[in-house]
Amino acid sequence: MKSTNAYYISDYNIPIREYFIFGLSVDCVIFGYQEGEIKVLLVQRSLEPFKDHWALIGDLVEPEQNLCDAANNVLEKLTGLKNIYMKQFFAFGSIDRHPLDRVVTVGYFSVVNSLSYNPIASSWAKSAEWFSINELPELAFDHYTILQKGIETLKHEVRHKPTGFELLPTKFTLLELQLLYEALLGYKFDKSNFRKKILEMNILQPLNEFKENVAHRPAKLFQFDEKRYKVLEEKGFSFEL
Amino acid sequence: MKSTNAYYISDYNIPIREYFIFGLSVDCVIFGYQEGEIKVLLVQRSLEPFKDHWALIGDLVEPEQNLCDAANNVLEKLTGLKNIYMKQFFAFGSIDRHPLDRVVTVGYFSVVNSLSYNPIASSWAKSAEWFSINELPELAFDHYTILQKGIETLKHEVRHKPTGFELLPTKFTLLELQLLYEALLGYKFDKSNFRKKILEMNILQPLNEFKENVAHRPAKLFQFDEKRYKVLEEKGFSFEL
DNA sequence: TCAAAAGTGTTCCGAATACACCCATGC
DNA sequence: GCATGGGTGTATTCGGAACACTTTTGA
């Protein structure tokens, strides 16, 4: 830290020790998708307070650590996943949100293909599990509030940015994509219209591969064309669903 | 504060003194509308660091104060305005954002009718002034970044919620409303279509009053019907422009 | 041959757009 | 009368919703 010796910081002109008493943490809402349902990754706490309660993964921010780095570290520690896109959605700072001290927490969310790794239980967590966002256990602290705000943000973002693709395997069929969006948004699409709309966007790359071992006509596989999307975005195109 | 005596907080199991060193502040982006331009309220700092630079209004959060209360207090202290809707838009926590210490700041914005009061210069600010968002001075700290993020959030919100009405006097003509939205969004509307769209929403209350002293046919005055909007919103209506 | 999903084409309707036109007022 | 903005009506276009239909595979 720089100059913590100064008793006053002149721009506010108040005694530093009285005001520099905030703890700062990040909490991460990690979304996945399994069995047609949107899931969220929770851990069971092995320490007081809220021992044995389920909670979002999170940690205190180090004095020399940026917020987004803290969020990425939390995710990596639990899942081993690196360089995942994480989006800050809200800061929670109620006086009473933490039973022991004044801790302000910043909520981040990210969206991962939940089949690509196994969560790792750590020193502060007994176990980690995926929960459907429709069947949540009781949560520690104000994590229920944070989670709901995260879900709200996800549902909004998913309609305006191609965030949803991260939830699927790299190669997917159009029906898989449709079912994902139906789970995310809570309503049905017409098959024909959904296909038309998404294909006209020109952000899906058709592959010369097909689903295998299915008891019906095998569907063509597609993958999200990130490069093409970036180009279109610069030209003013905006994803809407 | 509660239990600051405890050297360890058990849920994270780390020494408290090493981690509870964050300062927390709020910074407010106050939008107004004058002469067909979107304006933002800035103050000129009378103290180091960044003495004489222009800055957003903001302050440290008190140990026993909620974030949104802190934001409201800042606004009230400078303008005398109470109970104004303020929306949190982002938390800024880069290690180097403050030259003296680690201060995390939470950005809020609000939107006011800028003619209804006079800003008050305070002990820490020489003067307060409205600046067009297209002609900004150099700003203190990372306030330029915060302001840009605030503008981005405003431009988004304004399309999906009837936020814009707060920028106008209570009673306004449809053309005034149209010009405001053109300034906010950066493009023109067709007069007839704009009227049709906004009137069909049924959220404007027509008054039996007209503009006076104008060198053309006097325009009918309207006011935003907050109650009616709330009712419609509950029924699932959503404002879109 | 049947079930199940893949994949296509077409009609219909409403909303957005473009544009033309008349109205009221002050100077 | 004419400049200025107020205010209305309508034809056209475009995209979305609804839905019917054909195709391909495994069992």
PDB file of C-alpha atoms in Angstrom, chain A residues 9-195:
ATOM      1  CA  ILE A   9      -5.908  11.949   3.103  1.00  0.00           C
ATOM      2  CA  SER A  10      -6.200  15.486   2.018  1.00  0.00           C
ATOM      3  CA  ASP A  11      -8.771  15.199  -0.713  1.00  0.00           C
ATOM      4  CA  TYR A  12     -11.438  14.262   1.736  1.00  0.00           C
ATOM      5  CA  ASN A  13      -9.735  15.888   4.706  1.00  0.00           C
ATOM      6  CA  ILE A  14     -10.843  13.316   7.212  1.00  0.00           C
ATOM      7  CA  PRO A  15      -8.961  10.948   9.527  1.00  0.00           C
ATOM      8  CA  ILE A  16      -7.976   7.898   7.545  1.00  0.00           C
ATOM      9  CA  ARG A  17      -8.239   5.291  10.311  1.00  0.00           C
ATOM     10  CA  GLU A  18     -11.883   5.950  10.876  1.00  0.00           C
ATOM     11  CA  TYR A  19     -12.816   5.401   7.285  1.00  0.00           C
ATOM     12  CA  PHE A  20     -10.470   2.745   6.017  1.00  0.00           C
ATOM     13  CA  ILE A  21     -12.216  -0.090   7.751  1.00  0.00           C
ATOM     14  CA  PHE A  22     -14.019  -1.738   4.883  1.00  0.00           C
ATOM     15  CA  GLY A  23     -13.443  -5.282   3.811  1.00  0.00           C
ATOM     16  CA  LEU A  24     -13.821  -5.933   0.114  1.00  0.00           C
ATOM     17  CA  SER A  25     -14.745  -9.216  -1.466  1.00  0.00           C
ATOM     18  CA  VAL A  26     -15.932 -10.631  -4.753  1.00  0.00           C
ATOM     19  CA  ASP A  27     -18.681 -13.210  -5.144  1.00  0.00           C
ATOM     20  CA  CYS A  28     -19.072 -15.176  -8.327  1.00  0.00           C
ATOM     21  CA  VAL A  29     -22.229 -16.540  -9.845  1.00  0.00           C
ATOM     22  CA  ILE A  30     -21.125 -19.338 -12.170  1.00  0.00           C
ATOM     23  CA  PHE A  31     -23.803 -20.446 -14.600  1.00  0.00           C
ATOM     24  CA  GLY A  32     -23.901 -23.797 -16.348  1.00  0.00           C
ATOM     25  CA  TYR A  33     -26.425 -25.765 -18.372  1.00  0.00           C
ATOM     26  CA  GLN A  34     -27.320 -29.421 -17.847  1.00  0.00           C
ATOM     27  CA  GLU A  35     -30.371 -31.514 -18.636  1.00  0.00           C
ATOM     28  CA  GLY A  36     -32.197 -28.585 -20.136  1.00  0.00           C
ATOM     29  CA  GLU A  37     -31.859 -26.477 -17.004  1.00  0.00           C
ATOM     30  CA  ILE A  38     -29.802 -23.453 -16.059  1.00  0.00           C
ATOM     31  CA  LYS A  39     -27.577 -24.345 -13.130  1.00  0.00           C
ATOM     32  CA  VAL A  40     -25.453 -22.380 -10.738  1.00  0.00           C
ATOM     33  CA  LEU A  41     -22.346 -23.555  -8.925  1.00  0.00           C
ATOM     34  CA  LEU A  42     -22.524 -23.389  -5.129  1.00  0.00           C
ATOM     35  CA  VAL A  43     -20.196 -24.504  -2.349  1.00  0.00           C
ATOM     36  CA  GLN A  44     -20.987 -25.775   1.110  1.00  0.00           C
ATOM     37  CA  ARG A  45     -19.188 -23.759   3.748  1.00  0.00           C
ATOM     38  CA  SER A  46     -16.953 -25.610   6.193  1.00  0.00           C
ATOM     39  CA  LEU A  47     -16.443 -22.613   8.482  1.00  0.00           C
ATOM     40  CA  GLU A  48     -18.511 -20.286  10.614  1.00  0.00           C
ATOM     41  CA  PRO A  49     -20.450 -18.141  10.088  1.00  0.00           C
ATOM     42  CA  PHE A  50     -23.086 -19.979   8.097  1.00  0.00           C
ATOM     43  CA  LYS A  51     -21.199 -23.264   8.491  1.00  0.00           C
ATOM     44  CA  ASP A  52     -22.792 -25.995   6.346  1.00  0.00           C
ATOM     45  CA  HIS A  53     -24.864 -23.465   4.419  1.00  0.00           C
ATOM     46  CA  TRP A  54     -24.544 -23.297   0.664  1.00  0.00           C
ATOM     47  CA  ALA A  55     -22.961 -20.141  -0.698  1.00  0.00           C
ATOM     48  CA  LEU A  56     -21.639 -18.495  -3.818  1.00  0.00           C
ATOM     49  CA  ILE A  57     -17.943 -18.849  -4.328  1.00  0.00           C
ATOM     50  CA  GLY A  58     -16.071 -15.746  -3.319  1.00  0.00           C
ATOM     51  CA  ASP A  59     -13.117 -14.381  -1.462  1.00  0.00           C
ATOM     52  CA  LEU A  60     -11.643 -11.253   0.025  1.00  0.00           C
ATOM     53  CA  VAL A  61      -9.754  -9.040  -2.398  1.00  0.00           C
ATOM     54  CA  GLU A  62      -6.047  -8.718  -1.730  1.00  0.00           C
ATOM     55  CA  PRO A  63      -4.697  -5.227  -1.034  1.00  0.00           C
ATOM     56  CA  GLU A  64      -2.749  -5.240  -4.284  1.00  0.00           C
ATOM     57  CA  GLN A  65      -5.275  -7.033  -6.447  1.00  0.00           C
ATOM     58  CA  ASN A  66      -7.711  -5.673  -8.981  1.00  0.00           C
ATOM     59  CA  LEU A  67     -11.362  -6.635  -8.660  1.00  0.00           C
ATOM     60  CA  CYS A  68     -11.572  -8.617 -11.882  1.00  0.00           C
ATOM     61  CA  ASP A  69      -8.363 -10.488 -11.064  1.00  0.00           C
ATOM     62  CA  ALA A  70      -9.829 -11.446  -7.714  1.00  0.00           C
ATOM     63  CA  ALA A  71     -12.924 -12.786  -9.439  1.00  0.00           C
ATOM     64  CA  ASN A  72     -10.877 -14.752 -11.943  1.00  0.00           C
ATOM     65  CA  ASN A  73      -8.736 -16.223  -9.174  1.00  0.00           C
ATOM     66  CA  VAL A  74     -11.785 -17.396  -7.292  1.00  0.00           C
ATOM     67  CA  LEU A  75     -13.058 -19.174 -10.367  1.00  0.00           C
ATOM     68  CA  GLU A  76      -9.714 -20.712 -11.179  1.00  0.00           C
ATOM     69  CA  LYS A  77      -9.161 -21.941  -7.636  1.00  0.00           C
ATOM     70  CA  LEU A  78     -12.463 -23.787  -7.665  1.00  0.00           C
ATOM     71  CA  THR A  79     -12.650 -25.030 -11.215  1.00  0.00           C
ATOM     72  CA  GLY A  80      -9.223 -24.786 -12.764  1.00  0.00           C
ATOM     73  CA  LEU A  81     -10.699 -22.669 -15.561  1.00  0.00           C
ATOM     74  CA  LYS A  82      -8.568 -19.757 -16.701  1.00  0.00           C
ATOM     75  CA  ASN A  83      -9.279 -16.660 -18.759  1.00  0.00           C
ATOM     76  CA  ILE A  84     -13.016 -16.974 -18.582  1.00  0.00           C
ATOM     77  CA  TYR A  85     -15.060 -13.880 -19.364  1.00  0.00           C
ATOM     78  CA  MET A  86     -16.470 -12.507 -16.137  1.00  0.00           C
ATOM     79  CA  LYS A  87     -18.852  -9.623 -15.926  1.00  0.00           C
ATOM     80  CA  GLN A  88     -19.324  -7.383 -12.948  1.00  0.00           C
ATOM     81  CA  PHE A  89     -22.999  -6.844 -12.234  1.00  0.00           C
ATOM     82  CA  PHE A  90     -23.480  -5.097  -8.905  1.00  0.00           C
ATOM     83  CA  ALA A  91     -21.867  -3.994  -5.650  1.00  0.00           C
ATOM     84  CA  PHE A  92     -23.580  -5.055  -2.428  1.00  0.00           C
ATOM     85  CA  GLY A  93     -22.775  -2.923   0.561  1.00  0.00           C
ATOM     86  CA  SER A  94     -25.569  -3.028   3.117  1.00  0.00           C
ATOM     87  CA  ILE A  95     -24.383  -2.332   6.635  1.00  0.00           C
ATOM     88  CA  ASP A  96     -25.689  -5.638   7.910  1.00  0.00           C
ATOM     89  CA  ARG A  97     -24.888  -7.938   5.065  1.00  0.00           C
ATOM     90  CA  HIS A  98     -22.017  -9.577   6.942  1.00  0.00           C
ATOM     91  CA  PRO A  99     -22.508 -10.602  10.585  1.00  0.00           C
ATOM     92  CA  LEU A 100     -18.974  -9.845  11.711  1.00  0.00           C
ATOM     93  CA  ASP A 101     -17.820  -6.715   9.946  1.00  0.00           C
ATOM     94  CA  ARG A 102     -18.488  -4.232   7.204  1.00  0.00           C
ATOM     95  CA  VAL A 103     -17.690  -6.135   4.044  1.00  0.00           C
ATOM     96  CA  VAL A 104     -18.671  -4.769   0.661  1.00  0.00           C
ATOM     97  CA  THR A 105     -18.854  -7.394  -2.027  1.00  0.00           C
ATOM     98  CA  VAL A 106     -18.807  -7.028  -5.773  1.00  0.00           C
ATOM     99  CA  GLY A 107     -20.843  -9.549  -7.766  1.00  0.00           C
ATOM    100  CA  TYR A 108     -19.439 -11.123 -10.926  1.00  0.00           C
ATOM    101  CA  PHE A 109     -21.016 -13.668 -13.147  1.00  0.00           C
ATOM    102  CA  SER A 110     -19.712 -16.002 -15.781  1.00  0.00           C
ATOM    103  CA  VAL A 111     -21.107 -18.641 -17.989  1.00  0.00           C
ATOM    104  CA  VAL A 112     -19.301 -21.937 -18.601  1.00  0.00           C
ATOM    105  CA  ASN A 113     -19.836 -25.216 -20.317  1.00  0.00           C
ATOM    106  CA  SER A 114     -20.402 -27.172 -17.139  1.00  0.00           C
ATOM    107  CA  LEU A 115     -19.356 -30.542 -18.532  1.00  0.00           C
ATOM    108  CA  SER A 116     -15.813 -29.542 -19.292  1.00  0.00           C
ATOM    109  CA  TYR A 117     -14.367 -29.894 -15.799  1.00  0.00           C
ATOM    110  CA  ASN A 118     -14.983 -31.008 -12.228  1.00  0.00           C
ATOM    111  CA  PRO A 119     -15.267 -28.509  -9.415  1.00  0.00           C
ATOM    112  CA  ILE A 120     -12.599 -28.821  -6.758  1.00  0.00           C
ATOM    113  CA  ALA A 121     -13.501 -28.673  -3.089  1.00  0.00           C
ATOM    114  CA  SER A 122     -11.105 -26.378  -1.253  1.00  0.00           C
ATOM    115  CA  SER A 123     -10.025 -25.680   2.308  1.00  0.00           C
ATOM    116  CA  TRP A 124     -12.992 -23.453   3.009  1.00  0.00           C
ATOM    117  CA  ALA A 125     -15.573 -25.554   1.233  1.00  0.00           C
ATOM    118  CA  LYS A 126     -16.693 -29.109   1.922  1.00  0.00           C
ATOM    119  CA  SER A 127     -18.080 -29.651  -1.511  1.00  0.00           C
ATOM    120  CA  ALA A 128     -19.202 -27.924  -4.655  1.00  0.00           C
ATOM    121  CA  GLU A 129     -22.360 -28.725  -6.578  1.00  0.00           C
ATOM    122  CA  TRP A 130     -24.526 -27.536  -9.442  1.00  0.00           C
ATOM    123  CA  PHE A 131     -28.037 -26.419  -8.490  1.00  0.00           C
ATOM    124  CA  SER A 132     -30.904 -25.666 -10.795  1.00  0.00           C
ATOM    125  CA  ILE A 133     -31.808 -21.991 -10.440  1.00  0.00           C
ATOM    126  CA  ASN A 134     -35.367 -23.149  -9.829  1.00  0.00           C
ATOM    127  CA  GLU A 135     -34.472 -25.365  -6.877  1.00  0.00           C
ATOM    128  CA  LEU A 136     -32.066 -23.466  -4.707  1.00  0.00           C
ATOM    129  CA  PRO A 137     -31.092 -24.355  -1.154  1.00  0.00           C
ATOM    130  CA  GLU A 138     -30.994 -21.774   1.618  1.00  0.00           C
ATOM    131  CA  LEU A 139     -27.998 -19.558   1.070  1.00  0.00           C
ATOM    132  CA  ALA A 140     -25.487 -17.915   3.402  1.00  0.00           C
ATOM    133  CA  PHE A 141     -25.212 -14.143   3.952  1.00  0.00           C
ATOM    134  CA  ASP A 142     -27.163 -12.130   1.369  1.00  0.00           C
ATOM    135  CA  HIS A 143     -26.152 -14.560  -1.340  1.00  0.00           C
ATOM    136  CA  TYR A 144     -29.744 -15.191  -2.324  1.00  0.00           C
ATOM    137  CA  THR A 145     -30.122 -11.519  -3.213  1.00  0.00           C
ATOM    138  CA  ILE A 146     -26.833 -11.520  -5.085  1.00  0.00           C
ATOM    139  CA  LEU A 147     -27.786 -14.636  -6.996  1.00  0.00           C
ATOM    140  CA  GLN A 148     -31.163 -13.246  -8.012  1.00  0.00           C
ATOM    141  CA  LYS A 149     -29.544 -10.068  -9.268  1.00  0.00           C
ATOM    142  CA  GLY A 150     -27.062 -12.224 -11.171  1.00  0.00           C
ATOM    143  CA  ILE A 151     -29.844 -14.249 -12.770  1.00  0.00           C
ATOM    144  CA  GLU A 152     -31.623 -11.057 -13.754  1.00  0.00           C
ATOM    145  CA  THR A 153     -28.440  -9.736 -15.358  1.00  0.00           C
ATOM    146  CA  LEU A 154     -27.829 -13.002 -17.182  1.00  0.00           C
ATOM    147  CA  LYS A 155     -31.341 -13.067 -18.588  1.00  0.00           C
ATOM    148  CA  HIS A 156     -30.905  -9.562 -19.834  1.00  0.00           C
ATOM    149  CA  GLU A 157     -27.421 -10.000 -21.279  1.00  0.00           C
ATOM    150  CA  VAL A 158     -28.288 -13.230 -23.008  1.00  0.00           C
ATOM    151  CA  ARG A 159     -30.841 -11.445 -25.181  1.00  0.00           C
ATOM    152  CA  HIS A 160     -28.465  -8.729 -26.308  1.00  0.00           C
ATOM    153  CA  LYS A 161     -25.115 -10.483 -26.574  1.00  0.00           C
ATOM    154  CA  PRO A 162     -24.224 -13.968 -27.758  1.00  0.00           C
ATOM    155  CA  THR A 163     -23.365 -14.978 -24.202  1.00  0.00           C
ATOM    156  CA  GLY A 164     -25.422 -18.146 -24.327  1.00  0.00           C
ATOM    157  CA  PHE A 165     -23.071 -20.007 -26.638  1.00  0.00           C
ATOM    158  CA  GLU A 166     -20.584 -20.430 -23.789  1.00  0.00           C
ATOM    159  CA  LEU A 167     -23.046 -22.729 -22.079  1.00  0.00           C
ATOM    160  CA  LEU A 168     -23.018 -25.253 -24.906  1.00  0.00           C
ATOM    161  CA  PRO A 169     -20.256 -27.554 -26.108  1.00  0.00           C
ATOM    162  CA  THR A 170     -18.199 -26.030 -28.923  1.00  0.00           C
ATOM    163  CA  LYS A 171     -20.161 -27.949 -31.528  1.00  0.00           C
ATOM    164  CA  PHE A 172     -23.925 -27.947 -31.229  1.00  0.00           C
ATOM    165  CA  THR A 173     -27.080 -28.397 -33.242  1.00  0.00           C
ATOM    166  CA  LEU A 174     -29.631 -25.687 -33.846  1.00  0.00           C
ATOM    167  CA  LEU A 175     -32.203 -27.494 -31.748  1.00  0.00           C
ATOM    168  CA  GLU A 176     -29.781 -27.671 -28.823  1.00  0.00           C
ATOM    169  CA  LEU A 177     -29.289 -23.948 -29.145  1.00  0.00           C
ATOM    170  CA  GLN A 178     -33.013 -23.374 -29.272  1.00  0.00           C
ATOM    171  CA  LEU A 179     -33.643 -25.474 -26.170  1.00  0.00           C
ATOM    172  CA  LEU A 180     -30.931 -23.558 -24.326  1.00  0.00           C
ATOM    173  CA  TYR A 181     -32.534 -20.234 -25.143  1.00  0.00           C
ATOM    174  CA  GLU A 182     -35.928 -21.556 -24.166  1.00  0.00           C
ATOM    175  CA  ALA A 183     -34.493 -22.539 -20.772  1.00  0.00           C
ATOM    176  CA  LEU A 184     -32.781 -19.180 -20.396  1.00  0.00           C
ATOM    177  CA  LEU A 185     -35.717 -17.012 -21.350  1.00  0.00           C
ATOM    178  CA  GLY A 186     -38.572 -19.146 -20.131  1.00  0.00           C
ATOM    179  CA  TYR A 187     -40.619 -19.366 -23.332  1.00  0.00           C
ATOM    180  CA  LYS A 188     -40.823 -21.402 -26.528  1.00  0.00           C
ATOM    181  CA  PHE A 189     -39.646 -20.494 -30.011  1.00  0.00           C
ATOM    182  CA  ASP A 190     -41.052 -21.629 -33.314  1.00  0.00           C
ATOM    183  CA  LYS A 191     -38.446 -23.961 -34.792  1.00  0.00           C
ATOM    184  CA  SER A 192     -38.504 -22.548 -38.289  1.00  0.00           C
ATOM    185  CA  ASN A 193     -38.424 -18.930 -37.203  1.00  0.00           C
ATOM    186  CA  PHE A 194     -35.670 -19.504 -34.659  1.00  0.00           C
ATOM    187  CA  ARG A 195     -33.481 -21.113 -37.306  1.00  0.00           C
TER     188      ARG A 195
END
